[in-house]
CSV table of C-alpha atoms in Angstrom, one decimal:
chain,number,residue,atom,x,y,z
C,17,MET,CA,88.0,58.7,-22.9
C,18,ARG,CA,89.0,57.1,-19.8
C,19,THR,CA,89.4,59.5,-16.7
C,20,LEU,CA,92.4,59.2,-15.5
C,21,ILE,CA,92.1,59.0,-11.1
C,22,ILE,CA,94.6,60.0,-9.4
C,23,ALA,CA,94.1,59.1,-5.6
C,24,GLU,CA,96.4,61.9,-3.8
C,25,ALA,CA,97.7,60.0,-0.6
C,26,GLY,CA,99.7,63.4,-0.2
C,27,VAL,CA,101.2,63.7,3.1
C,28,ASN,CA,98.5,61.9,5.0
C,29,HIS,CA,100.5,58.8,6.1
C,30,ASN,CA,101.5,61.0,8.8
C,31,GLY,CA,105.4,60.0,8.4
C,32,ASP,CA,104.5,56.5,9.0
C,33,MET,CA,105.5,54.1,6.5
C,34,ASP,CA,102.8,51.4,7.4
C,35,MET,CA,100.4,53.8,7.1
C,36,ALA,CA,102.1,54.8,3.6
C,37,ALA,CA,101.6,51.0,2.3
C,38,ALA,CA,98.0,51.2,3.3
C,39,LEU,CA,97.0,54.2,1.6
C,40,VAL,CA,98.5,52.2,-1.6
C,41,ASP,CA,96.4,49.3,-0.8
C,42,LYS,CA,93.5,51.6,-0.1
C,43,ALA,CA,93.7,53.2,-3.5
C,44,ALA,CA,94.3,50.3,-5.5
C,45,ASP,CA,91.3,48.2,-3.9
C,46,ALA,CA,89.0,51.6,-5.0
C,47,GLY,CA,90.3,51.0,-8.5
C,48,ALA,CA,92.1,54.3,-9.0
C,49,ASP,CA,94.8,54.5,-11.3
C,50,VAL,CA,97.3,56.4,-9.8
C,51,VAL,CA,98.2,56.5,-6.0
C,52,LYS,CA,100.5,59.9,-5.5
C,53,PHE,CA,102.5,61.2,-2.9
C,54,GLN,CA,104.5,64.5,-1.7
C,55,THR,CA,108.0,64.5,-2.2
C,56,PHE,CA,110.2,67.4,-0.3
C,57,ARG,CA,112.9,68.6,2.4
C,58,ALA,CA,111.7,70.9,4.7
C,59,LYS,CA,114.6,72.5,4.7
C,60,SER,CA,114.5,73.2,0.9
C,61,LEU,CA,110.7,73.9,0.8
C,62,LEU,CA,110.1,76.9,3.6
C,63,GLY,CA,111.8,79.0,5.8
C,64,GLN,CA,112.2,78.2,9.6
C,65,HIS,CA,109.5,80.9,10.5
C,66,ALA,CA,107.1,80.4,7.4
C,67,PRO,CA,103.5,80.7,8.8
C,68,LYS,CA,100.7,77.9,8.8
C,69,ALA,CA,97.5,78.6,6.7
C,70,ASP,CA,94.4,78.8,8.3
C,71,TYR,CA,93.1,75.5,7.6
C,72,GLN,CA,96.3,74.2,9.0
C,73,LYS,CA,96.4,75.8,12.2
C,74,GLN,CA,92.7,74.6,12.4
C,75,THR,CA,93.5,70.8,11.9
C,76,THR,CA,97.0,70.8,13.6
C,77,GLY,CA,97.1,73.8,15.9
C,78,GLU,CA,100.0,76.6,16.5
C,79,SER,CA,102.2,75.0,18.8
C,80,GLU,CA,104.3,73.0,16.1
C,81,SER,CA,105.5,75.3,13.2
C,82,GLN,CA,104.9,74.5,9.9
C,83,PHE,CA,108.5,73.6,9.2
C,84,GLU,CA,108.4,71.3,12.2
C,85,MET,CA,105.2,69.9,10.8
C,86,ILE,CA,106.7,69.4,7.2
C,87,GLN,CA,109.9,68.1,8.3
C,88,ARG,CA,107.8,65.5,10.2
C,89,LEU,CA,105.8,64.6,7.1
C,90,GLU,CA,109.1,63.9,5.2
C,91,LEU,CA,109.5,60.5,3.2
C,92,SER,CA,113.3,59.4,2.5
C,93,GLU,CA,114.7,58.0,-0.4
C,94,ALA,CA,114.1,54.5,0.6
C,95,ASP,CA,110.5,55.1,1.6
C,96,HIS,CA,110.1,55.9,-2.0
C,97,PHE,CA,111.3,52.8,-3.8
C,98,LYS,CA,109.4,50.7,-1.2
C,99,LEU,CA,106.4,52.6,-1.7
C,100,ALA,CA,106.9,52.5,-5.6
C,101,ALA,CA,107.4,48.6,-5.5
C,102,HIS,CA,104.5,47.7,-3.4
C,103,ALA,CA,102.4,49.8,-5.8
C,104,GLU,CA,103.5,48.1,-8.8
C,105,ALA,CA,102.7,44.9,-7.1
C,106,ARG,CA,99.3,46.1,-6.5
C,107,GLY,CA,98.7,47.3,-10.1
C,108,ILE,CA,98.4,51.0,-9.2
C,109,GLU,CA,100.9,53.6,-10.8
C,110,PHE,CA,103.2,55.3,-8.3
C,111,LEU,CA,103.1,59.0,-8.6
C,112,SER,CA,104.7,61.8,-6.3
C,113,THR,CA,104.6,65.6,-6.6
C,114,PRO,CA,108.3,67.0,-6.0
C,115,PHE,CA,108.6,70.5,-4.4
C,116,ASP,CA,112.7,71.1,-4.7
C,117,ALA,CA,115.7,70.1,-6.8
C,118,TRP,CA,116.4,67.0,-4.7
C,119,SER,CA,113.1,65.5,-4.8
C,120,LEU,CA,113.0,66.3,-8.8
C,121,GLU,CA,116.2,64.3,-9.5
C,122,LEU,CA,114.7,61.5,-7.1
C,123,LEU,CA,112.0,61.4,-9.0
C,124,THR,CA,112.8,61.7,-12.7
C,125,GLY,CA,116.3,60.5,-12.0
C,126,ARG,CA,116.8,57.5,-10.0
C,127,MET,CA,113.3,56.5,-10.0
C,128,LYS,CA,112.7,57.2,-13.6
C,129,LEU,CA,109.4,58.6,-13.2
C,130,GLU,CA,108.2,60.1,-16.7
C,131,LEU,CA,104.9,62.1,-15.3
C,132,ILE,CA,105.4,65.1,-12.9
C,133,LYS,CA,102.9,67.0,-11.0
C,134,ILE,CA,103.7,70.5,-10.8
C,135,PRO,CA,101.3,71.9,-7.4
C,136,SER,CA,99.5,74.8,-7.4
C,137,GLY,CA,102.0,76.7,-5.3
C,138,GLU,CA,104.9,76.4,-7.6
C,139,ILE,CA,103.4,77.5,-10.6
C,140,THR,CA,105.1,80.7,-10.4
C,141,ASN,CA,108.1,79.3,-9.4
C,142,ALA,CA,109.9,79.5,-13.0
C,143,PRO,CA,113.4,78.1,-12.2
C,144,PHE,CA,111.7,75.0,-11.2
C,145,VAL,CA,109.1,74.5,-13.6
C,146,LEU,CA,111.8,75.3,-16.1
C,147,ALA,CA,113.6,72.0,-14.6
C,148,ILE,CA,110.7,69.9,-14.4
C,149,ALA,CA,110.1,70.8,-18.1
C,150,ARG,CA,113.7,69.4,-19.0
C,151,ARG,CA,113.5,66.1,-16.8
C,152,ALA,CA,109.6,65.0,-17.3
C,153,LYS,CA,108.3,63.7,-20.7
C,154,ARG,CA,104.8,64.6,-19.3
C,155,VAL,CA,103.1,67.3,-16.9
C,156,ILE,CA,100.4,67.8,-15.1
C,157,ILE,CA,100.1,71.4,-13.7
C,158,SER,CA,97.7,72.5,-11.3
C,159,THR,CA,96.0,76.0,-11.4
C,160,GLY,CA,94.7,76.7,-8.0
C,161,MET,CA,95.2,80.8,-6.5
C,162,CYS,CA,96.1,81.6,-10.6
C,163,SER,CA,94.8,84.0,-13.3
C,164,LEU,CA,95.0,82.7,-16.8
C,165,GLY,CA,98.0,85.4,-17.0
C,166,GLU,CA,99.9,83.3,-14.4
C,167,ILE,CA,98.8,80.0,-16.3
C,168,GLU,CA,100.1,81.3,-19.6
C,169,GLN,CA,103.5,82.5,-18.4
C,170,ALA,CA,103.7,78.9,-16.6
C,171,LEU,CA,103.2,77.5,-20.2
C,172,GLY,CA,105.8,79.7,-21.5
C,173,VAL,CA,108.4,78.4,-19.1
C,174,LEU,CA,107.4,74.7,-20.1
C,175,ALA,CA,107.4,75.3,-23.7
C,176,PHE,CA,110.6,76.8,-23.4
C,177,GLY,CA,112.3,74.1,-21.2
C,178,PHE,CA,110.9,71.4,-23.9
C,179,LEU,CA,112.5,73.4,-26.7
C,180,HIS,CA,115.6,74.2,-25.2
C,181,ARG,CA,117.7,71.5,-23.0
C,182,ASP,CA,120.0,73.7,-21.8
C,183,ALA,CA,119.8,77.5,-23.0
C,184,VAL,CA,119.6,80.2,-20.3
C,185,PRO,CA,116.6,82.0,-21.0
C,186,THR,CA,116.6,85.8,-21.8
C,187,SER,CA,113.9,88.3,-22.0
C,188,GLY,CA,110.9,87.3,-23.7
C,189,ASP,CA,112.5,83.6,-24.3
C,190,PHE,CA,109.1,82.4,-22.7
C,191,GLU,CA,106.5,84.2,-24.6
C,192,ARG,CA,108.3,83.3,-27.9
C,193,ALA,CA,108.5,79.6,-27.2
C,194,TYR,CA,104.8,79.7,-26.1
C,195,GLY,CA,103.8,81.3,-29.2
C,196,SER,CA,105.7,79.3,-31.6
C,197,ALA,CA,104.3,76.2,-33.5
C,198,MET,CA,106.7,73.9,-32.1
C,199,GLY,CA,106.1,75.2,-28.7
C,200,GLN,CA,102.4,74.9,-28.8
C,201,GLN,CA,102.5,71.2,-30.2
C,202,ALA,CA,105.2,70.4,-27.4
C,203,LEU,CA,102.5,71.6,-24.9
C,204,HIS,CA,99.7,69.9,-26.6
C,205,GLU,CA,101.2,66.8,-26.4
C,206,ARG,CA,102.8,66.6,-23.2
C,207,VAL,CA,100.9,69.0,-20.8
C,208,THR,CA,97.7,68.5,-19.0
C,209,ILE,CA,95.9,71.6,-16.9
C,210,LEU,CA,94.1,70.9,-13.8
C,211,HIS,CA,91.5,73.5,-12.2
C,212,CYS,CA,91.6,73.9,-8.7
C,213,THR,CA,90.4,76.0,-5.7
C,214,THR,CA,93.2,75.9,-3.0
C,215,GLU,CA,91.2,75.9,0.0
C,216,TYR,CA,90.9,72.7,2.4
C,217,PRO,CA,88.1,72.3,2.1
C,218,ALA,CA,87.0,74.2,-1.0
C,219,PRO,CA,83.8,76.2,-0.6
C,220,LEU,CA,81.1,74.8,-3.3
C,221,ALA,CA,80.5,78.6,-3.9
C,222,GLU,CA,84.2,79.3,-5.1
C,223,ILE,CA,84.9,75.6,-6.9
C,224,ASN,CA,83.8,76.9,-10.4
C,225,LEU,CA,83.8,74.3,-12.4
C,226,ARG,CA,83.1,76.2,-15.6
C,227,ALA,CA,86.6,77.8,-15.1
C,228,MET,CA,87.6,74.0,-16.4
C,229,ASP,CA,85.8,75.0,-19.6
C,230,THR,CA,87.7,78.0,-19.7
C,231,LEU,CA,91.2,76.4,-19.4
C,232,ALA,CA,90.0,74.3,-22.0
C,233,GLN,CA,89.3,77.3,-24.5
C,234,ALA,CA,92.0,79.3,-23.5
C,235,PHE,CA,94.8,76.7,-24.5
C,236,GLY,CA,93.3,74.4,-26.0
C,237,LEU,CA,95.2,71.6,-23.7
C,238,GLN,CA,93.9,68.6,-21.9
C,239,VAL,CA,92.0,69.3,-18.7
C,240,GLY,CA,91.2,68.0,-15.5
C,241,TYR,CA,90.2,68.9,-11.7
C,242,SER,CA,92.0,68.5,-8.8
C,243,ASP,CA,89.5,68.7,-5.6
C,244,HIS,CA,89.5,69.6,-2.4
C,245,SER,CA,85.9,69.7,-2.1
C,246,GLN,CA,84.1,67.6,0.8
C,247,GLY,CA,82.1,64.6,-0.6
C,248,ILE,CA,82.5,62.8,-4.4
C,249,HIS,CA,79.8,64.9,-6.3
C,250,ILE,CA,82.0,67.6,-7.4
C,251,PRO,CA,84.9,65.6,-9.0
C,252,ILE,CA,82.2,63.2,-10.8
C,253,ALA,CA,80.3,66.2,-12.2
C,254,ALA,CA,83.7,67.8,-13.4
C,255,VAL,CA,84.1,64.3,-15.5
C,256,ALA,CA,80.4,65.1,-16.9
C,257,ARG,CA,81.8,68.5,-17.8
C,258,GLY,CA,84.8,67.2,-19.5
C,259,ALA,CA,87.5,66.4,-17.0
C,260,GLN,CA,90.4,63.9,-18.4
C,261,VAL,CA,92.0,63.7,-15.3
C,262,ILE,CA,90.8,64.0,-11.5
C,263,GLU,CA,92.7,64.6,-8.4
C,264,LYS,CA,91.3,63.9,-5.1
C,265,HIS,CA,92.8,63.6,-1.6
C,266,PHE,CA,92.2,60.4,0.3
C,267,THR,CA,93.2,59.2,3.9
C,268,LEU,CA,92.5,55.9,6.2
C,269,ASP,CA,90.2,57.8,8.6
C,270,ARG,CA,89.2,61.8,8.7
C,271,GLN,CA,89.7,61.9,12.0
C,272,LEU,CA,93.4,60.7,12.1
C,273,PRO,CA,95.8,64.0,13.0
C,274,GLY,CA,97.4,65.9,10.7
C,275,PRO,CA,96.8,68.8,8.2
C,276,ASP,CA,94.7,67.1,5.1
C,277,HIS,CA,92.9,64.1,6.7
C,278,GLN,CA,89.8,66.5,7.2
C,279,ALA,CA,89.5,67.7,4.0
C,280,SER,CA,90.1,63.7,2.1
C,281,LEU,CA,87.9,61.1,1.1
C,282,GLU,CA,87.9,57.9,3.3
C,283,PRO,CA,88.6,54.6,1.6
C,284,SER,CA,84.9,53.9,1.0
C,285,GLU,CA,84.2,57.3,-0.5
C,286,LEU,CA,86.9,56.4,-2.9
C,287,THR,CA,85.6,53.5,-4.2
C,288,ALA,CA,82.5,55.1,-4.4
C,289,MET,CA,83.9,58.1,-6.4
C,290,VAL,CA,85.8,55.8,-8.6
C,291,ALA,CA,82.7,54.0,-9.6
C,292,GLY,CA,80.6,57.0,-10.0
C,293,ILE,CA,83.4,58.4,-12.6
C,294,ARG,CA,83.5,55.1,-14.6
C,295,ASP,CA,79.4,55.1,-14.6
C,296,VAL,CA,79.7,58.4,-15.6
C,297,GLU,CA,82.0,57.8,-18.6
C,298,LEU,CA,79.4,55.1,-19.8
C,299,ALA,CA,76.7,57.3,-19.8
C,300,LEU,CA,78.5,60.1,-21.8
C,301,GLY,CA,78.8,58.0,-24.8
C,302,SER,CA,78.9,59.2,-28.2
C,303,PRO,CA,77.4,62.4,-29.4
C,304,ILE,CA,75.5,61.3,-32.1
C,305,LYS,CA,72.0,61.0,-31.2
C,306,ARG,CA,70.4,57.9,-32.7
C,307,PRO,CA,68.5,54.7,-31.5
C,308,THR,CA,70.5,52.8,-29.1
C,309,ALA,CA,70.8,48.9,-29.5
C,310,SER,CA,68.6,48.2,-26.6
C,311,GLU,CA,66.3,51.0,-27.8
C,312,TRP,CA,65.6,49.3,-31.0
C,313,ALA,CA,63.4,46.2,-29.0
C,314,ASN,CA,61.4,49.2,-27.1
C,315,ARG,CA,60.4,51.0,-30.2
C,316,ASN,CA,57.8,48.8,-31.4
C,317,VAL,CA,56.4,48.4,-27.6
C,318,ALA,CA,56.5,52.1,-26.8
C,319,ARG,CA,55.4,53.4,-30.0
C,320,LYS,CA,52.0,54.0,-31.7
C,321,SER,CA,50.5,52.8,-35.2
C,322,LEU,CA,47.6,53.8,-37.1
C,323,VAL,CA,45.0,51.7,-36.4
C,324,ALA,CA,41.1,51.3,-37.4
C,325,ALA,CA,39.2,52.8,-34.4
C,326,LYS,CA,36.3,50.6,-35.4
C,327,PRO,CA,35.4,47.9,-38.4
C,328,ILE,CA,36.3,49.6,-41.6
C,329,ASN,CA,34.6,48.0,-44.9
C,330,ARG,CA,36.8,48.0,-48.2
C,331,GLY,CA,36.3,51.0,-50.1
C,332,GLU,CA,35.2,53.0,-47.4
C,333,VAL,CA,36.8,56.5,-46.7
C,334,PHE,CA,39.5,56.9,-43.9
C,335,THR,CA,38.4,59.9,-41.6
C,336,VAL,CA,38.9,61.1,-38.0
C,337,ASP,CA,36.4,59.0,-37.0
C,338,ASN,CA,37.4,55.5,-38.3
C,339,MET,CA,41.2,55.8,-37.5
C,340,THR,CA,43.1,56.6,-34.7
C,341,CYS,CA,46.7,56.1,-32.9
C,342,LYS,CA,47.2,53.1,-30.7
C,343,ARG,CA,50.4,51.0,-29.8
C,344,PRO,CA,52.4,48.6,-30.9
C,345,GLY,CA,54.4,50.6,-33.4
C,346,MET,CA,55.2,47.8,-35.8
C,347,GLY,CA,52.3,49.2,-38.4
C,348,LEU,CA,52.1,52.5,-40.6
C,349,SER,CA,53.6,55.6,-38.7
C,350,PRO,CA,51.0,58.3,-37.1
C,351,MET,CA,53.3,61.1,-39.0
C,352,ALA,CA,51.1,59.8,-41.9
C,353,TYR,CA,47.8,60.5,-40.3
C,354,TRP,CA,46.9,63.3,-42.3
C,355,SER,CA,47.8,61.7,-45.6
C,356,MET,CA,45.3,58.8,-45.0
C,357,LEU,CA,42.8,61.0,-44.2
C,358,GLY,CA,40.5,61.1,-47.2
C,359,LYS,CA,42.1,57.9,-49.0
C,360,LEU,CA,39.8,54.7,-49.7
C,361,ALA,CA,40.6,51.4,-47.7
C,362,GLY,CA,41.9,48.8,-49.8
C,363,ARG,CA,40.4,45.9,-47.9
C,364,ASP,CA,38.2,45.3,-44.8
C,365,TYR,CA,39.9,46.1,-41.1
C,366,ALA,CA,38.6,45.2,-37.8
C,367,ALA,CA,38.7,47.5,-35.0
C,368,ASP,CA,42.1,47.7,-33.8
C,369,GLU,CA,43.8,46.4,-36.7
C,370,ALA,CA,46.7,48.1,-38.2
C,371,VAL,CA,46.0,50.2,-41.2
C,372,ASP,CA,48.0,49.6,-44.6
C,373,GLY,CA,49.9,52.4,-46.4
């Protein structure tokens, strides 16, 4: 199965539309399937005095508040349509993550996007998750900072929203929707879960790729990986472990000012990651163990046959002294060695001549 590769531009445009368009170009050039931005209004996303995360303080300083930083990174409605048109022209899918009701309406209503990504920070925002379920045809949900119980609760909200377009939920409705056959079917058809470690950059010892296996086993849904590590080897490894979606931040230049640049790939690295993932997809191949098309020609060269160790006369007994195993493998298999011992030679053999069965 082909891995969906999402090149996460996020807010690495720094509020500059020329830079945003260049990010679309680099994602398309790299061979990614999707280029994704983030859609929000600062006044709806956070309070005026919301603190910055530690990594944001390290990358942007403390003189500017998180509200001011987020507000500076907003894209307008017109910006979104321009970027979507540019992505279409470059042959790459446009996607953006909503963080508030206005953003969701823009993306699913006016822009008609069918796929919506729920970020890790919104997974417990039940009213918003419910609104997404009722507007999106397909959902990708990141699970950074989550326990299994929190993920199941979010899936219950999605299941309820998929099944009930307008109903107001009451106590137990989410659990009932999640446990129902129709709810499970809707989740299987419409939801992908991404394992994620929400730190920038994510420490290798805290990535826990095996948790992706746990998500697949616990929920039986398509799984993937949203990566915040440095480099490209971890997302490639995730594909080898079965990730069907990979999301990775990228930037035009890691030295640019802004909260996410330092934990992002540069364009050449994004290209290398995409190429590595495509190589792994080919290498994963089939679970059936059998000789491949290219191996058939090598079997005769690499394997051995039973041959005469020295000249053997007709009627002579095959023994450990006059029979051995040598390349090529076009004759009788050495697996027949013991069954040939003690038999009489039906004809004369020269040294190194293949023994007949």
